[in-house]
Amino acid sequence: MADVLQKYIELSSTTPRFQVSAVLQSIIDAPSFTFNQSSRAELIRLLLKDLKSSGPKCKLTHKDAAQALTAVKMLGRDLSGSQPLSEAVNLSTLLNLSALFKDDQEACTEALKCIANALFLFPDARETMISKEVGGGDICMSMLDKATNPAQIFTLSRIFFLLTVQRSSFILRLVEEKRHGRTFADIIVAKLDLTMVSILAGAKFAKEAMSDLLKLAFNILLHYPKMVDGEPSSEANEEWNDPWSAKLEVLLPPLLRAYHTLPPTFPMPLAAPLTHIIHSLIIIPVNTSLRPIWFNPNPPAMGRPSISSQTSSSRKSSTTSNSASNSPVLGSPTLEPSESPEPRRSNTPTKSSTIDRALSVISAGRKSLSRSPSPSPPSSSYDVFPRSSNTPTKSSTIDRALSVISAGRKSLSRPPSPSPPSSSYDVFQRTHDLLEVAFSHHFPDNSDPDSQEVRDAFKKEIEAAGVPSDTSLDDVLSPLVVLCTRLCLADESSRLRMREWTVPPELDRTHPLDERADFLGRCIRLLGSVYHPRLKDAIGEMLYAACDSDATLLSSLFGYGHVAGFLFNKGVMSAPTPPSQPSQSHPSSSSALDPSSSSNMEQREINPITGTYAPTGSTASATADMTEEEKEQEMEKLFVLFDRLERSGAMPASQNPMRKIIEKSMSS
């Protein structure tokens, strides 16, 4: 709009301050279509020029800086006409303004937001930003090192996230060069711990700050080892043997601390920044050198110095405990006394859910941490800075909620065994607990995961949480399942615990396993899912890893009929021969399948197809105890399973056994 541009041009050093403020506010409030390409570019240049020369006797004073920079930011949200912001001279100007107004947090942050928007809209500006002419990388690194305000940490992390999206020599410099005795990884570690304290205190923009720090950490974890031809991670499973660099090991302890410490979110149990932590943890190998950190029950507390020295010393100690736990209760890590924020009590009610019902019976004497889930930035918007929500919601630690849930759950399939100390970390138990809570939330009772009700409920949740609309349950749940799989592949104790928790010795196999309303039933139903293909495959891999990658053990515990499709994709074309007696190499399977064990006084044969009990004393075939109707139901399940495999292209039509049976019957 020519009027707005002309009004700004007409301003002078003698113009009353309220009039200057009114013109700047009109620029901020103007709709995107108000300016054409040329007027937008001209106004951006004029604002930056006046900000650069701001002073008591100028058009813009230092008090006008925050509002004027907000106007620049709003103009820079539109691709058309905001090209001047990507130029080297203007990037330098914005960096200088952020330093000039360092004592004005709002003005400093707005200047950095202008840079972040320019880097988002104009990928070429990223190279300009880190060039010698601008030197933005070093300047922003120094600012991030000194930053304590969550909003500023968020903005600087967003800048570095955009600068590290693609592989470049800049990533090598970030990791390998030290500044004042600290690497960039050390800075990330310090800021992760700082934002964790801010989240627990309910600080504005704290969750967004941690989310973008984690995105930055993910980029470095993803790119750096491949750029330096890092050594293989030496994991037990060759499929996960990706390049790795020991220089990034320092990032694991703060990630695990945050993984165990973050309070729950509503309505979605898995939301940012927790989901970003999971993404980063998946990349870090569970190898010999890192096992003491992954499975150390007492990792370094937040704010402790010399993480790398503690890491090296921890490698000398024994690592993993082989005892399983009967309760999903995890002790929240304790902050240092000087860091402990005063928790606030929330009175805002939330929608009833499994976790809410659990929280309602928690002792009133326990203080809860109040903080609503912060919305994720919409991927379709050019404004890369979401507004922070301060509305508190009723919450407690997810561990306390889980303890109440487990106490009231009659069908809990977890045998009693000692619990870890309340002050300890147990990464595998934490992962399994999150899986149970997330699965019970998204697939309540014994619902079909492919049902329209389940999919509609998820769409409503992501819309309410501000999550991009193209997010699927596959996107949310699969990474956590993959993390559980990696832990199972790397640790025998984790495999044993997973089997004991999912198919314990006292498991009631009287009724069909796929009709159960617990974690086992949900996993089996997901194995036949059509709408969640990645989650289906991830569940199969997790159960397979928990069974020592043994198809026979997998079929024995879960029934071949439930895992036939997964095993077919693994190259197992027919049902594995069941063992004549339980294998001594699998302790959990031994107790689960051995009817003479202490938990089963009578011999109970298990149907190898369905995984349910066969009639006592039956020595006939697996289908001898089934009625004709039950046989037809099982045949229909197999028909649907092989039909899905054929339609998806995983099985040629000529190899479909059901098709062969039909063709043979028609020809006879």
JSON list of N, CA, C and O in Angstrom, two decimals, residues 404-433:
[
{"chain": "A", "resi": 404, "resn": "VAL", "atom": "N", "xyz": [0.00, -45.47, 38.80]},
{"chain": "A", "resi": 404, "resn": "VAL", "atom": "CA", "xyz": [-1.41, -45.60, 39.12]},
{"chain": "A", "resi": 404, "resn": "VAL", "atom": "C", "xyz": [-2.11, -46.48, 38.10]},
{"chain": "A", "resi": 404, "resn": "VAL", "atom": "O", "xyz": [-2.94, -47.32, 38.43]},
{"chain": "A", "resi": 405, "resn": "ILE", "atom": "N", "xyz": [-1.74, -46.27, 36.81]},
{"chain": "A", "resi": 405, "resn": "ILE", "atom": "CA", "xyz": [-2.35, -47.08, 35.75]},
{"chain": "A", "resi": 405, "resn": "ILE", "atom": "C", "xyz": [-2.05, -48.54, 35.96]},
{"chain": "A", "resi": 405, "resn": "ILE", "atom": "O", "xyz": [-2.91, -49.41, 35.89]},
{"chain": "A", "resi": 406, "resn": "SER", "atom": "N", "xyz": [-0.77, -48.84, 36.26]},
{"chain": "A", "resi": 406, "resn": "SER", "atom": "CA", "xyz": [-0.37, -50.25, 36.39]},
{"chain": "A", "resi": 406, "resn": "SER", "atom": "C", "xyz": [-1.02, -50.88, 37.61]},
{"chain": "A", "resi": 406, "resn": "SER", "atom": "O", "xyz": [-1.35, -52.06, 37.61]},
{"chain": "A", "resi": 407, "resn": "ALA", "atom": "N", "xyz": [-1.21, -50.11, 38.68]},
{"chain": "A", "resi": 407, "resn": "ALA", "atom": "CA", "xyz": [-1.81, -50.67, 39.88]},
{"chain": "A", "resi": 407, "resn": "ALA", "atom": "C", "xyz": [-3.26, -51.06, 39.65]},
{"chain": "A", "resi": 407, "resn": "ALA", "atom": "O", "xyz": [-3.76, -52.01, 40.25]},
{"chain": "A", "resi": 408, "resn": "GLY", "atom": "N", "xyz": [-3.96, -50.32, 38.79]},
{"chain": "A", "resi": 408, "resn": "GLY", "atom": "CA", "xyz": [-5.37, -50.59, 38.56]},
{"chain": "A", "resi": 408, "resn": "GLY", "atom": "C", "xyz": [-5.64, -51.47, 37.38]},
{"chain": "A", "resi": 408, "resn": "GLY", "atom": "O", "xyz": [-6.79, -51.79, 37.10]},
{"chain": "A", "resi": 409, "resn": "ARG", "atom": "N", "xyz": [-4.62, -51.86, 36.66]},
{"chain": "A", "resi": 409, "resn": "ARG", "atom": "CA", "xyz": [-4.83, -52.65, 35.45]},
{"chain": "A", "resi": 409, "resn": "ARG", "atom": "C", "xyz": [-4.82, -54.13, 35.78]},
{"chain": "A", "resi": 409, "resn": "ARG", "atom": "O", "xyz": [-3.81, -54.68, 36.17]},
{"chain": "A", "resi": 410, "resn": "LYS", "atom": "N", "xyz": [-5.95, -54.79, 35.65]},
{"chain": "A", "resi": 410, "resn": "LYS", "atom": "CA", "xyz": [-6.06, -56.19, 36.04]},
{"chain": "A", "resi": 410, "resn": "LYS", "atom": "C", "xyz": [-5.33, -57.11, 35.07]},
{"chain": "A", "resi": 410, "resn": "LYS", "atom": "O", "xyz": [-4.89, -58.20, 35.43]},
{"chain": "A", "resi": 411, "resn": "SER", "atom": "N", "xyz": [-5.24, -56.71, 33.82]},
{"chain": "A", "resi": 411, "resn": "SER", "atom": "CA", "xyz": [-4.65, -57.59, 32.80]},
{"chain": "A", "resi": 411, "resn": "SER", "atom": "C", "xyz": [-3.20, -57.27, 32.52]},
{"chain": "A", "resi": 411, "resn": "SER", "atom": "O", "xyz": [-2.68, -57.63, 31.46]},
{"chain": "A", "resi": 412, "resn": "LEU", "atom": "N", "xyz": [-2.52, -56.57, 33.44]},
{"chain": "A", "resi": 412, "resn": "LEU", "atom": "CA", "xyz": [-1.14, -56.18, 33.20]},
{"chain": "A", "resi": 412, "resn": "LEU", "atom": "C", "xyz": [-0.28, -57.42, 33.01]},
{"chain": "A", "resi": 412, "resn": "LEU", "atom": "O", "xyz": [-0.24, -58.29, 33.85]},
{"chain": "A", "resi": 413, "resn": "SER", "atom": "N", "xyz": [0.42, -57.49, 31.91]},
{"chain": "A", "resi": 413, "resn": "SER", "atom": "CA", "xyz": [1.22, -58.68, 31.60]},
{"chain": "A", "resi": 413, "resn": "SER", "atom": "C", "xyz": [2.66, -58.47, 31.95]},
{"chain": "A", "resi": 413, "resn": "SER", "atom": "O", "xyz": [3.53, -58.53, 31.10]},
{"chain": "A", "resi": 414, "resn": "ARG", "atom": "N", "xyz": [2.92, -58.19, 33.25]},
{"chain": "A", "resi": 414, "resn": "ARG", "atom": "CA", "xyz": [4.29, -58.00, 33.68]},
{"chain": "A", "resi": 414, "resn": "ARG", "atom": "C", "xyz": [4.50, -58.73, 35.00]},
{"chain": "A", "resi": 414, "resn": "ARG", "atom": "O", "xyz": [3.82, -58.47, 35.97]},
{"chain": "A", "resi": 415, "resn": "PRO", "atom": "N", "xyz": [5.46, -59.67, 35.09]},
{"chain": "A", "resi": 415, "resn": "PRO", "atom": "CA", "xyz": [5.66, -60.44, 36.31]},
{"chain": "A", "resi": 415, "resn": "PRO", "atom": "C", "xyz": [6.29, -59.59, 37.39]},
{"chain": "A", "resi": 415, "resn": "PRO", "atom": "O", "xyz": [7.02, -58.65, 37.10]},
{"chain": "A", "resi": 416, "resn": "PRO", "atom": "N", "xyz": [6.02, -59.93, 38.66]},
{"chain": "A", "resi": 416, "resn": "PRO", "atom": "CA", "xyz": [6.63, -59.16, 39.75]},
{"chain": "A", "resi": 416, "resn": "PRO", "atom": "C", "xyz": [8.12, -59.39, 39.83]},
{"chain": "A", "resi": 416, "resn": "PRO", "atom": "O", "xyz": [8.60, -60.50, 39.73]},
{"chain": "A", "resi": 417, "resn": "SER", "atom": "N", "xyz": [8.86, -58.32, 39.99]},
{"chain": "A", "resi": 417, "resn": "SER", "atom": "CA", "xyz": [10.30, -58.39, 40.15]},
{"chain": "A", "resi": 417, "resn": "SER", "atom": "C", "xyz": [10.76, -57.08, 40.74]},
{"chain": "A", "resi": 417, "resn": "SER", "atom": "O", "xyz": [10.02, -56.10, 40.75]},
{"chain": "A", "resi": 418, "resn": "PRO", "atom": "N", "xyz": [11.99, -57.01, 41.24]},
{"chain": "A", "resi": 418, "resn": "PRO", "atom": "CA", "xyz": [12.44, -55.80, 41.93]},
{"chain": "A", "resi": 418, "resn": "PRO", "atom": "C", "xyz": [12.41, -54.57, 41.04]},
{"chain": "A", "resi": 418, "resn": "PRO", "atom": "O", "xyz": [12.72, -54.64, 39.86]},
{"chain": "A", "resi": 419, "resn": "SER", "atom": "N", "xyz": [12.04, -53.42, 41.62]},
{"chain": "A", "resi": 419, "resn": "SER", "atom": "CA", "xyz": [12.04, -52.16, 40.89]},
{"chain": "A", "resi": 419, "resn": "SER", "atom": "C", "xyz": [13.39, -51.48, 41.06]},
{"chain": "A", "resi": 419, "resn": "SER", "atom": "O", "xyz": [14.06, -51.66, 42.08]},
{"chain": "A", "resi": 420, "resn": "PRO", "atom": "N", "xyz": [13.81, -50.69, 40.08]},
{"chain": "A", "resi": 420, "resn": "PRO", "atom": "CA", "xyz": [15.06, -49.96, 40.24]},
{"chain": "A", "resi": 420, "resn": "PRO", "atom": "C", "xyz": [14.91, -48.87, 41.28]},
{"chain": "A", "resi": 420, "resn": "PRO", "atom": "O", "xyz": [13.80, -48.45, 41.59]},
{"chain": "A", "resi": 421, "resn": "PRO", "atom": "N", "xyz": [15.99, -48.39, 41.86]},
{"chain": "A", "resi": 421, "resn": "PRO", "atom": "CA", "xyz": [15.91, -47.31, 42.84]},
{"chain": "A", "resi": 421, "resn": "PRO", "atom": "C", "xyz": [15.22, -46.09, 42.26]},
{"chain": "A", "resi": 421, "resn": "PRO", "atom": "O", "xyz": [15.32, -45.81, 41.07]},
{"chain": "A", "resi": 422, "resn": "SER", "atom": "N", "xyz": [14.52, -45.36, 43.10]},
{"chain": "A", "resi": 422, "resn": "SER", "atom": "CA", "xyz": [13.72, -44.23, 42.61]},
{"chain": "A", "resi": 422, "resn": "SER", "atom": "C", "xyz": [14.58, -43.13, 42.01]},
{"chain": "A", "resi": 422, "resn": "SER", "atom": "O", "xyz": [14.10, -42.30, 41.27]},
{"chain": "A", "resi": 423, "resn": "SER", "atom": "N", "xyz": [15.87, -43.10, 42.36]},
{"chain": "A", "resi": 423, "resn": "SER", "atom": "CA", "xyz": [16.74, -42.05, 41.85]},
{"chain": "A", "resi": 423, "resn": "SER", "atom": "C", "xyz": [17.50, -42.48, 40.60]},
{"chain": "A", "resi": 423, "resn": "SER", "atom": "O", "xyz": [18.38, -41.77, 40.14]},
{"chain": "A", "resi": 424, "resn": "SER", "atom": "N", "xyz": [17.18, -43.66, 40.08]},
{"chain": "A", "resi": 424, "resn": "SER", "atom": "CA", "xyz": [17.96, -44.19, 38.97]},
{"chain": "A", "resi": 424, "resn": "SER", "atom": "C", "xyz": [17.25, -43.98, 37.65]},
{"chain": "A", "resi": 424, "resn": "SER", "atom": "O", "xyz": [16.06, -43.67, 37.59]},
{"chain": "A", "resi": 425, "resn": "TYR", "atom": "N", "xyz": [18.02, -44.16, 36.57]},
{"chain": "A", "resi": 425, "resn": "TYR", "atom": "CA", "xyz": [17.47, -44.13, 35.22]},
{"chain": "A", "resi": 425, "resn": "TYR", "atom": "C", "xyz": [17.40, -45.56, 34.71]},
{"chain": "A", "resi": 425, "resn": "TYR", "atom": "O", "xyz": [18.27, -46.38, 35.00]},
{"chain": "A", "resi": 426, "resn": "ASP", "atom": "N", "xyz": [16.38, -45.84, 33.95]},
{"chain": "A", "resi": 426, "resn": "ASP", "atom": "CA", "xyz": [16.25, -47.13, 33.29]},
{"chain": "A", "resi": 426, "resn": "ASP", "atom": "C", "xyz": [15.70, -46.84, 31.90]},
{"chain": "A", "resi": 426, "resn": "ASP", "atom": "O", "xyz": [14.49, -46.72, 31.72]},
{"chain": "A", "resi": 427, "resn": "VAL", "atom": "N", "xyz": [16.59, -46.70, 30.94]},
{"chain": "A", "resi": 427, "resn": "VAL", "atom": "CA", "xyz": [16.17, -46.22, 29.62]},
{"chain": "A", "resi": 427, "resn": "VAL", "atom": "C", "xyz": [15.22, -47.20, 28.94]},
{"chain": "A", "resi": 427, "resn": "VAL", "atom": "O", "xyz": [14.28, -46.79, 28.26]},
{"chain": "A", "resi": 428, "resn": "PHE", "atom": "N", "xyz": [15.44, -48.51, 29.16]},
{"chain": "A", "resi": 428, "resn": "PHE", "atom": "CA", "xyz": [14.54, -49.46, 28.49]},
{"chain": "A", "resi": 428, "resn": "PHE", "atom": "C", "xyz": [13.16, -49.45, 29.12]},
{"chain": "A", "resi": 428, "resn": "PHE", "atom": "O", "xyz": [12.15, -49.50, 28.42]},
{"chain": "A", "resi": 429, "resn": "GLN", "atom": "N", "xyz": [13.10, -49.38, 30.45]},
{"chain": "A", "resi": 429, "resn": "GLN", "atom": "CA", "xyz": [11.80, -49.33, 31.09]},
{"chain": "A", "resi": 429, "resn": "GLN", "atom": "C", "xyz": [11.06, -48.05, 30.71]},
{"chain": "A", "resi": 429, "resn": "GLN", "atom": "O", "xyz": [9.85, -48.07, 30.47]},
{"chain": "A", "resi": 430, "resn": "ARG", "atom": "N", "xyz": [11.78, -46.94, 30.65]},
{"chain": "A", "resi": 430, "resn": "ARG", "atom": "CA", "xyz": [11.16, -45.67, 30.25]},
{"chain": "A", "resi": 430, "resn": "ARG", "atom": "C", "xyz": [10.57, -45.80, 28.84]},
{"chain": "A", "resi": 430, "resn": "ARG", "atom": "O", "xyz": [9.45, -45.35, 28.57]},
{"chain": "A", "resi": 431, "resn": "THR", "atom": "N", "xyz": [11.32, -46.42, 27.94]},
{"chain": "A", "resi": 431, "resn": "THR", "atom": "CA", "xyz": [10.86, -46.59, 26.56]},
{"chain": "A", "resi": 431, "resn": "THR", "atom": "C", "xyz": [9.62, -47.47, 26.52]},
{"chain": "A", "resi": 431, "resn": "THR", "atom": "O", "xyz": [8.64, -47.16, 25.83]},
{"chain": "A", "resi": 432, "resn": "HIS", "atom": "N", "xyz": [9.66, -48.56, 27.25]},
{"chain": "A", "resi": 432, "resn": "HIS", "atom": "CA", "xyz": [8.50, -49.46, 27.26]},
{"chain": "A", "resi": 432, "resn": "HIS", "atom": "C", "xyz": [7.28, -48.80, 27.88]},
{"chain": "A", "resi": 432, "resn": "HIS", "atom": "O", "xyz": [6.15, -48.95, 27.39]},
{"chain": "A", "resi": 433, "resn": "ASP", "atom": "N", "xyz": [7.49, -48.03, 28.95]},
{"chain": "A", "resi": 433, "resn": "ASP", "atom": "CA", "xyz": [6.37, -47.33, 29.59]},
{"chain": "A", "resi": 433, "resn": "ASP", "atom": "C", "xyz": [5.73, -46.33, 28.64]},
{"chain": "A", "resi": 433, "resn": "ASP", "atom": "O", "xyz": [4.50, -46.21, 28.57]}
]
